[in-house]
Coordinates of C-alpha atoms and ligand atoms in Angstrom, one line a residue:
X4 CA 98.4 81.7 69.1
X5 CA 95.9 81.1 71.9
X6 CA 92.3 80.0 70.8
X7 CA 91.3 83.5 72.2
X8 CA 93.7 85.8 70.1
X9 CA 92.1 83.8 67.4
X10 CA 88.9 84.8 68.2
X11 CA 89.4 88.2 69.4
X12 CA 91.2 89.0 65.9
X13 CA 88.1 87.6 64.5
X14 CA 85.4 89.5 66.3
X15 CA 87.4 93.0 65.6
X16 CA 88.4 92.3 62.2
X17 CA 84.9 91.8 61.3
X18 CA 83.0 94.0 63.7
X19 CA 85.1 97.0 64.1
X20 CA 87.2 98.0 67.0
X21 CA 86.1 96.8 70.5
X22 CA 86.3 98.9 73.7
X23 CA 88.6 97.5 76.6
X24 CA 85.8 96.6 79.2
X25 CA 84.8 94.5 75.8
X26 CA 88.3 93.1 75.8
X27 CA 88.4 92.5 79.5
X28 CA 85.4 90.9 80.2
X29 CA 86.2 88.9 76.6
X30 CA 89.7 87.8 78.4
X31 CA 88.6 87.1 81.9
X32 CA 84.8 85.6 82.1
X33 CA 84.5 84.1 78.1
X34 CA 82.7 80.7 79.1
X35 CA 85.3 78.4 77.9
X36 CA 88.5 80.2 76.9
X37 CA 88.3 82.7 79.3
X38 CA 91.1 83.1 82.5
X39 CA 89.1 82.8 85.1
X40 CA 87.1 79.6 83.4
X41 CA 90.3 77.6 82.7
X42 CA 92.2 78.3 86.0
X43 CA 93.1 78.7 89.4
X44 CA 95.1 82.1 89.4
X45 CA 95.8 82.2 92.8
X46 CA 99.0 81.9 95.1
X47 CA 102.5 81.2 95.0
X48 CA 101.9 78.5 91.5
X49 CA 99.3 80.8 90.1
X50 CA 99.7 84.5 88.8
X51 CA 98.5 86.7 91.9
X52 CA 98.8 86.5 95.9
X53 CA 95.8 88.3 97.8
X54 CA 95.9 89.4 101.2
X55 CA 93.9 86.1 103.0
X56 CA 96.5 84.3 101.2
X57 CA 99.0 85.7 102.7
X58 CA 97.7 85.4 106.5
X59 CA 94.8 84.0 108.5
X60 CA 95.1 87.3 110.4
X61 CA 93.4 89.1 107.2
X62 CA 89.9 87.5 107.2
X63 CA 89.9 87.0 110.9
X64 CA 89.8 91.0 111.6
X65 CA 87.5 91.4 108.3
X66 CA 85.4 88.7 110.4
X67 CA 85.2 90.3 113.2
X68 CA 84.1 94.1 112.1
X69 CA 80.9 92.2 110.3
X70 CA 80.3 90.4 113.5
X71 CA 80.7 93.2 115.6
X72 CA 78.8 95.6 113.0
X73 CA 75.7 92.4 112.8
X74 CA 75.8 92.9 116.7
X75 CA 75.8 97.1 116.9
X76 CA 72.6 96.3 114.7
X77 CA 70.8 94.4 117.2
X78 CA 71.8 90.4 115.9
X79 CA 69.3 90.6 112.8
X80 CA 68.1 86.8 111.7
X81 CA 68.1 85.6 109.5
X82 CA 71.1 87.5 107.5
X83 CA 73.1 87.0 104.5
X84 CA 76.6 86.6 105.0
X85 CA 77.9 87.1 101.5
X86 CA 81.3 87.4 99.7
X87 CA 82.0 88.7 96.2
X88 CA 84.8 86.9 94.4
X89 CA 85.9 84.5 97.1
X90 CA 89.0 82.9 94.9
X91 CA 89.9 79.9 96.6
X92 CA 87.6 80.0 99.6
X93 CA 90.0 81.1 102.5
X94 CA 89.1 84.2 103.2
X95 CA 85.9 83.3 104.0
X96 CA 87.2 80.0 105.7
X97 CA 88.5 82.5 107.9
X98 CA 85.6 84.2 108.9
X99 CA 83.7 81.8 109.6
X100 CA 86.4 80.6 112.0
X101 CA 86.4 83.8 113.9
X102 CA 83.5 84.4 114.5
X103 CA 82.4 80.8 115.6
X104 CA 82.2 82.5 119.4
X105 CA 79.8 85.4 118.5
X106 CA 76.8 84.2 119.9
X107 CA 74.2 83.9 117.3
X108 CA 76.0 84.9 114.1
X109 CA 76.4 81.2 113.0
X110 CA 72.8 80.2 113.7
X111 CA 71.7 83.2 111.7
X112 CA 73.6 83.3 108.7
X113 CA 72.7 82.2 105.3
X114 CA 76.0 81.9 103.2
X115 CA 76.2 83.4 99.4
X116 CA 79.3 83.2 97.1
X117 CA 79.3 85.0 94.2
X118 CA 81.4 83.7 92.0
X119 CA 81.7 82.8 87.8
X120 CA 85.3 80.6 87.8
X121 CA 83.6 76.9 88.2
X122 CA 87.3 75.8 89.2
X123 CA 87.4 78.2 92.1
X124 CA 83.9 77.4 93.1
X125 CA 85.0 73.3 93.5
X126 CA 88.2 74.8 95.5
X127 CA 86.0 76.9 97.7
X128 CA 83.0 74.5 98.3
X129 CA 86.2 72.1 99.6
X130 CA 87.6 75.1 102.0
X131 CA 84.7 76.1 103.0
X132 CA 83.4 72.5 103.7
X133 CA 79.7 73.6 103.8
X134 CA 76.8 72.3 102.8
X135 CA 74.7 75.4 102.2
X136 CA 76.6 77.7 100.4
X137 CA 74.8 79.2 97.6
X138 CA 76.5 80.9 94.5
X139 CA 75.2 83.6 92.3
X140 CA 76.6 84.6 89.1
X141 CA 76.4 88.7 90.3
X142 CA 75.3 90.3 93.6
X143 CA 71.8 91.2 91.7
X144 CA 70.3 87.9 92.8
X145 CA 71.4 88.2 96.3
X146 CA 68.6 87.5 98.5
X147 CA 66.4 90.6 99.9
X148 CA 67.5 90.4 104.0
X149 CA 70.2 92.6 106.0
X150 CA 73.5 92.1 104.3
X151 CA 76.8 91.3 105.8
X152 CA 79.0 91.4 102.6
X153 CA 83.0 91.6 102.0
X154 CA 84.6 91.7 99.0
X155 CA 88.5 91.7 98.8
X156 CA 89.9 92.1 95.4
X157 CA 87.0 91.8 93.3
X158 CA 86.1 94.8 92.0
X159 CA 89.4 95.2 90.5
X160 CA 88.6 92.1 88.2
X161 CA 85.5 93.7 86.5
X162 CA 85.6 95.6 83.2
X163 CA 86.5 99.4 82.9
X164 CA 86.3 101.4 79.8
X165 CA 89.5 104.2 79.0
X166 CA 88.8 107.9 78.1
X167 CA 91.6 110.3 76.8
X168 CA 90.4 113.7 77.3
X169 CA 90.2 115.5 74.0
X170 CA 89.7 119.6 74.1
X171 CA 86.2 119.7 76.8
X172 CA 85.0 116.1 75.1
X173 CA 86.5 112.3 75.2
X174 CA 87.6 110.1 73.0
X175 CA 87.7 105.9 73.7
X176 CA 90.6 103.7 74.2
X177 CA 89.8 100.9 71.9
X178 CA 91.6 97.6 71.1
X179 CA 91.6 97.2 67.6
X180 CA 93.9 94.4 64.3
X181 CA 96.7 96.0 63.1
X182 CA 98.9 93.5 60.8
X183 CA 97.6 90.5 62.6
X184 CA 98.5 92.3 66.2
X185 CA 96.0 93.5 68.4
X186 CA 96.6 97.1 69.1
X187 CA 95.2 100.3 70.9
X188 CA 93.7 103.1 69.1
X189 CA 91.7 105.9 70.3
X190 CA 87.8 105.9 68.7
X191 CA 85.9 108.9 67.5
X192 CA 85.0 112.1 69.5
X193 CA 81.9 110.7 72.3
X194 CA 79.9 112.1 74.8
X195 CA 79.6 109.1 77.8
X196 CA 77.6 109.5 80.5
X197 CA 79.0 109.6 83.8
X198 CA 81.9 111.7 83.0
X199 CA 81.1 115.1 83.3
X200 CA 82.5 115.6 86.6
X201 CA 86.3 114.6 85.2
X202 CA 86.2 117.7 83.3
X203 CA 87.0 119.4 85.9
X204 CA 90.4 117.8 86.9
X205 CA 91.7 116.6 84.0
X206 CA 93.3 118.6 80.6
X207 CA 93.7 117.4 77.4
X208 CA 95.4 114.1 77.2
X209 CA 94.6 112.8 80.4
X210 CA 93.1 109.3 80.5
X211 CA 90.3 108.4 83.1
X212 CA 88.5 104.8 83.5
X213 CA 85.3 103.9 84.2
X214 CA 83.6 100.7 85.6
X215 CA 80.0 100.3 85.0
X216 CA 80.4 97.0 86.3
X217 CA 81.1 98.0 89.5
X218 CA 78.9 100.9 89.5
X219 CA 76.3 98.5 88.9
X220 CA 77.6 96.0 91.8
X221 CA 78.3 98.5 94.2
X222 CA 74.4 100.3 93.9
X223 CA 73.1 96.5 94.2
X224 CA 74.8 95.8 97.4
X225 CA 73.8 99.4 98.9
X226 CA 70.6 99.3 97.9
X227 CA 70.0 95.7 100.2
X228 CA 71.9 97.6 102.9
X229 CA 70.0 100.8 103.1
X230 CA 66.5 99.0 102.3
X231 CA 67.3 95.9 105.1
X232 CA 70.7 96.7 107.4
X233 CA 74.1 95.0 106.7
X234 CA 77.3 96.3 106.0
X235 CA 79.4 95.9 103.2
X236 CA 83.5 96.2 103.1
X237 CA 85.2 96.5 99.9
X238 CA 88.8 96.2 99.5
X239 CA 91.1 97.2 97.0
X240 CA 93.7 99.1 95.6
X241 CA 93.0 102.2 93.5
X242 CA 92.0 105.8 95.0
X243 CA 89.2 108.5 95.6
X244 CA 89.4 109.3 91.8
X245 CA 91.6 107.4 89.6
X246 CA 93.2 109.5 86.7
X247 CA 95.8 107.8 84.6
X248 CA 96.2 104.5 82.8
X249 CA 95.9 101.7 85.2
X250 CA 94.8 98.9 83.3
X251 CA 97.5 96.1 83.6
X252 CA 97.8 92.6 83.2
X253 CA 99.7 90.2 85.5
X254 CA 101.1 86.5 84.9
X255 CA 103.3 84.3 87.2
X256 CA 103.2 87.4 89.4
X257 CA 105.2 89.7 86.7
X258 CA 103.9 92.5 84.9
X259 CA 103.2 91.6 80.8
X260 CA 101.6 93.7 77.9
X261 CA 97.6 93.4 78.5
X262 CA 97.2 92.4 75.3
X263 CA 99.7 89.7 74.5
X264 CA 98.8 86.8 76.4
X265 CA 94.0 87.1 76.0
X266 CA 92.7 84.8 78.5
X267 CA 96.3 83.5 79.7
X268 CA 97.1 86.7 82.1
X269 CA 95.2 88.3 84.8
X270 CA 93.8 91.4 83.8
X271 CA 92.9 94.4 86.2
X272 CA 92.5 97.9 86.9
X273 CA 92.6 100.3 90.0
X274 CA 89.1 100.6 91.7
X275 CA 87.9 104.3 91.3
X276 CA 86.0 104.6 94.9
X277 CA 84.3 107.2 94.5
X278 CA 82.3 105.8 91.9
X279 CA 81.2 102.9 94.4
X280 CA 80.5 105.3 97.0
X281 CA 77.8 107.6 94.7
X282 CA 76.2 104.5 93.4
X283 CA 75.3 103.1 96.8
X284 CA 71.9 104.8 98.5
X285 CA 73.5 103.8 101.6
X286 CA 76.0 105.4 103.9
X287 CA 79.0 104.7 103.1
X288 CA 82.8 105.5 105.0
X289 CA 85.4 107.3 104.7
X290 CA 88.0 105.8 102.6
X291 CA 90.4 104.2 104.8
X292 CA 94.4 102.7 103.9
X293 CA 94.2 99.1 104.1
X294 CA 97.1 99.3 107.0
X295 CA 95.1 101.8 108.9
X296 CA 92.2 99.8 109.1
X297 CA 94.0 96.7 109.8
X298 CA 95.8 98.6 112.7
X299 CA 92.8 99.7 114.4
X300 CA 91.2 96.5 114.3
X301 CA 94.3 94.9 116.3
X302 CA 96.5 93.3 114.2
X303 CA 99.5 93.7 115.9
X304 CA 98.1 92.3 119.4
X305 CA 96.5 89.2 117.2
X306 CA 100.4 88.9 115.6
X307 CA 102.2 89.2 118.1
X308 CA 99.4 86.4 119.8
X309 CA 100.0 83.8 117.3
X310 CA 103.9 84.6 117.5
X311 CA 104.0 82.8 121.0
X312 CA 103.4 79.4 119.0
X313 CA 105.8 80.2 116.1
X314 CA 109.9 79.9 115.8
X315 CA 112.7 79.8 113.1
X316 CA 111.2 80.3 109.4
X317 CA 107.5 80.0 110.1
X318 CA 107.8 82.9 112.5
X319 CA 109.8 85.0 110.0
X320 CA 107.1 83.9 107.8
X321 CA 104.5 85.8 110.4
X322 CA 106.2 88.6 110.4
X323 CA 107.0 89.4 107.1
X324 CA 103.3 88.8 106.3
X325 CA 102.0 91.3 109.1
X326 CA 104.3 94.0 107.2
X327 CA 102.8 92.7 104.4
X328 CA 99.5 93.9 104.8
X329 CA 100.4 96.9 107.3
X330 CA 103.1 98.3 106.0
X331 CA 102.8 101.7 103.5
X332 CA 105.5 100.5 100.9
X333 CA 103.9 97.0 100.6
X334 CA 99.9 97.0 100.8
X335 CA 98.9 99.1 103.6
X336 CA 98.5 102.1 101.5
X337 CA 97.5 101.2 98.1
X338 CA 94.9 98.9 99.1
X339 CA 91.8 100.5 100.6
X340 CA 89.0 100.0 102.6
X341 CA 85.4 101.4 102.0
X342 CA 82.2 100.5 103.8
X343 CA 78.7 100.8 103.0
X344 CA 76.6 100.8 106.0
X345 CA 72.7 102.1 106.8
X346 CA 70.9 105.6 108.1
X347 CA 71.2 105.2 111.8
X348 CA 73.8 102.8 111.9
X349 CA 78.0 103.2 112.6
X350 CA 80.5 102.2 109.9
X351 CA 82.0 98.8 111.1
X352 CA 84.7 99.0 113.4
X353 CA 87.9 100.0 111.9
X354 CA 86.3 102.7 109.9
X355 CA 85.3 106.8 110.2
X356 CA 82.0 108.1 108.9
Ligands
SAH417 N1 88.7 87.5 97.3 C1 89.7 86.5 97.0 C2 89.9 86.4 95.5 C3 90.2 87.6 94.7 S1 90.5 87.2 93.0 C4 90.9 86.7 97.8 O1 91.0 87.8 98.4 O2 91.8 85.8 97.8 C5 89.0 87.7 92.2 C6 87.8 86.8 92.4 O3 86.7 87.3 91.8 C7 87.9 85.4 91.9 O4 87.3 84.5 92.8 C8 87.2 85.5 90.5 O5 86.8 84.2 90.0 C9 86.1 86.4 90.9 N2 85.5 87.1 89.8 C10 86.1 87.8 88.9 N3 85.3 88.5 88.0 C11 84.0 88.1 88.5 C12 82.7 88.5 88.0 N4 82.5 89.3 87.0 N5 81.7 88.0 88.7 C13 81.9 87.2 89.8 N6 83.1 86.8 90.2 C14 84.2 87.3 89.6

C-alpha cells in the first residue's frame, strides 16, 4: 500500500467521506507524497506526452500569436510573459526561441512560471537556462502589468468536484472506505452554487463537474488582462460544457482506476470552457479545435520548412508528429483553444472573436 492510500484511508475513516476535488488535489499537490511532488510525469519514460513534447512546432506558433498579439497592442513594456504549468520547461524554451527576432519582446519581458512540482521547476530552470525566471505557487500573485500568458495542459490538472443530477437538485460524487478499499458513493441531497444553469440540459442521472480551481485561475488571469492588456491562450481538451464523467487517471500512458494507484497516477479531468470564459472580465474567443488553430497559424508551411533538413526516421518522426497535433482523430479536435484578450483589442491570431 502506498504511504498515501494509508493516509487517505485515514483521513476518510475518521472524518467522513471526502469529495473528489478533495481527493485530487490530495493525490496530485500533497507536499511530500503527492504526484506531482515526487516526480517527473512527463514523456516517453513518464506517464503522459503533451503537445511541446511532441514537436518544437507547437510552442513556436503559440510564440508567435503572443508576439504578434504584444505587437497589435502597441509593444507594451514592461510585460509579463507568463506560463501556467510549464512541466519540463520546453514549451516555453520554445517561445522564447521564436520570438528572439520580434523586435522588442525580449527586452521587455519579465518571465513568470507558475509552477508547485519542485522537480519540474529544477528541469525547467535547466531548459529554460534563465536567470530571472520567477515562480509563483498560483496565477494570484502574478505581477499587476499587461499579461502575455499560455497555459497548455494545466487546467486539466486542477481539482473538479462530480454532481449526479437527482430529480431538479444534486447529489456529490464522493470517495469514501469500504472494507479497507477506497470507493465512490454519492453524498446527500445539496444545493452548490454555480450549477443552476446545468438544470437545463441535464435529466436525472446525469453527472456534471465543476472546477473552482479553475474558475478561480481563469478570473485572475482575465482580470490582469482587462485591467492592463495581454492575452491569455489556454489549451486543453474538454468542451463548451462538459456533461458526463471525465475524471480519469493515467500511468505509463495507460488508462488505470483513479483510485487505485493515490499519488502514483496522473489524475485529470476535461476542462469545462465555458466556465473559464464567464469567470474572466475580459473578452475572451471563440472556442477554437486545437488543429484549426494550429492550421491557421501555419503549421504546415513551418513543417514542411523543417522537412528540407530531415530524412529516413527523423523525418517520419516530423510527420507523424504534425498529424499529431493537426489531425481530428489524434489531438486536433479534442484539444481546444480559448483566448482571453482586452475591450478594444483582437483575439490573437489564430482565433475568432
Ligand atoms: N504545459 C506543460 C506541462 C503540462 S503538465 C506541457 O505542455 O508540456 C501540468 C503542469 O501543471 C505541470 O508542470 C504541473 O506540475 C503543473 N501543475 C499541476 N497542478 C498545478 C497547480 N495546482 N498549480 C501550479 N501548477 C500545477
Amino acid at each position: 500500500m502506498t504511504d498515501l492510500r494509508a493516509h487517505l484511508i485515514r483521513r476518510i475513516t475518521a472524518g467522513g467521506p471526502i469529495s473528489v476535488a478533495e481527493y485530487m488535489a490530495e493525490c496530485l499537490t500533497h507536499p511530500d507524497m503527492g504526484y506531482y511532488a515526487t516526480r517527473d510525469p512527463l514523456g516517453t519514460a513518464g506517464d503522459f506526452i503533451t503537445a511541446p513534447e511532441i514537436s518544437q512546432m507547437f510552442g513556436e506558433l503559440i510564440g508567435l500569436s503572443l508576439a504578434q498579439s504584444w505587437l497589435d497592442q502597441g509593444a507594451p513594456s514592461p510585460f509579463v510573459l507568463a506560463e501556467a504549468g510549464p512541466g519540463r520547461g520546453t514549451l516555453m524554451a520554445d517561445i522564447l526561441r521564436a520570438t528572439r527576432s520580434v523586435p522588442g519582446f525580449h527586452d521587455g519581458l519579465d518571465l513568470h512560471l507558475i509552477e508547485i512540482s519542485e522537480p519540474l521547476k529544477a528541469i525547467q530552470q535547466n531548459t529554460i537556462g534563465r536567470d530571472d525566471i520567477t515562480w509563483h505557487d498560483s496565477v494570484a500573485s502574478l505581477p499587476d502589468l499587461p499579461l502575455f500568458l499560455i497555459a497548455n495542459e494545466f487546467f486539466d490538472a486542477l481539482p473538479i468536484r462530480q454532481f449526479q443530477r437527482d430529480g431538479d437538485g444534486w447529489r456529490e460524487r464522493q470517495i469514501g472506505v469500504q472494507e479497507g478499499m477506497l470507493t465512490f458513493g454519492l453524498a446527500g441531497p445539496v444545493v452548490p452554487g454555480g450549477l443552476d444553469h446545468r438544470l437545463d440540459d441535464t435529466k436525472p442521472g446525469d453527472l456534471v463537474e465543476f472546477c473552482a480551481a479553475g474558475q478561480h485561475a481563469a478570473q485572475q488571469i482575465g482580470q490582469r488582462i482587462a485591467d492592463h492588456g495581454g492575452a491569455a491562450l489556454i489549451v486543453d481538451y474538454g468542451d463548451w460544457r462538459s456533461l458526463g464523467d471525465t475524471f480519469q487517471a493515467l500511468e505509463n500512458h495507460a488508462a488505470v482506476d483513479p483510485l487505485t494507484r493515490p499519488g502514483v497516477a496522473d489524475l485529470t479531468a476535461h476542462v469545462d470552457f465555458e466556465t473559464l470564459a464567464n469567470a474572466t472580465p475580459s473578452r475572451f474567443s471563440r472556442l477554437t479545435p486545437q488543429g484549426v488553430f494550429l492550421e491557421r497559424l501555419g503549421i504546415t508551411a513551418r513543417a514542411q520548412a523543417l522537412a528540407k533538413n530531415l530524412s529516413g526516421e527523423a523525418l517520419q518522426n516530423h510527420i507523424a508528429a504534425h498529424r499529431r497535433l493537426t489531425h481530428s482523430a489524434e489531438m486536433g479536435t479534442l484539444f481546444k483553444v480559448l483566448a482571453f484578450y482586452p475591450d478594444g483589442a483582437a483575439p490573437p491570431p489564430g482565433l475568432d472573436p
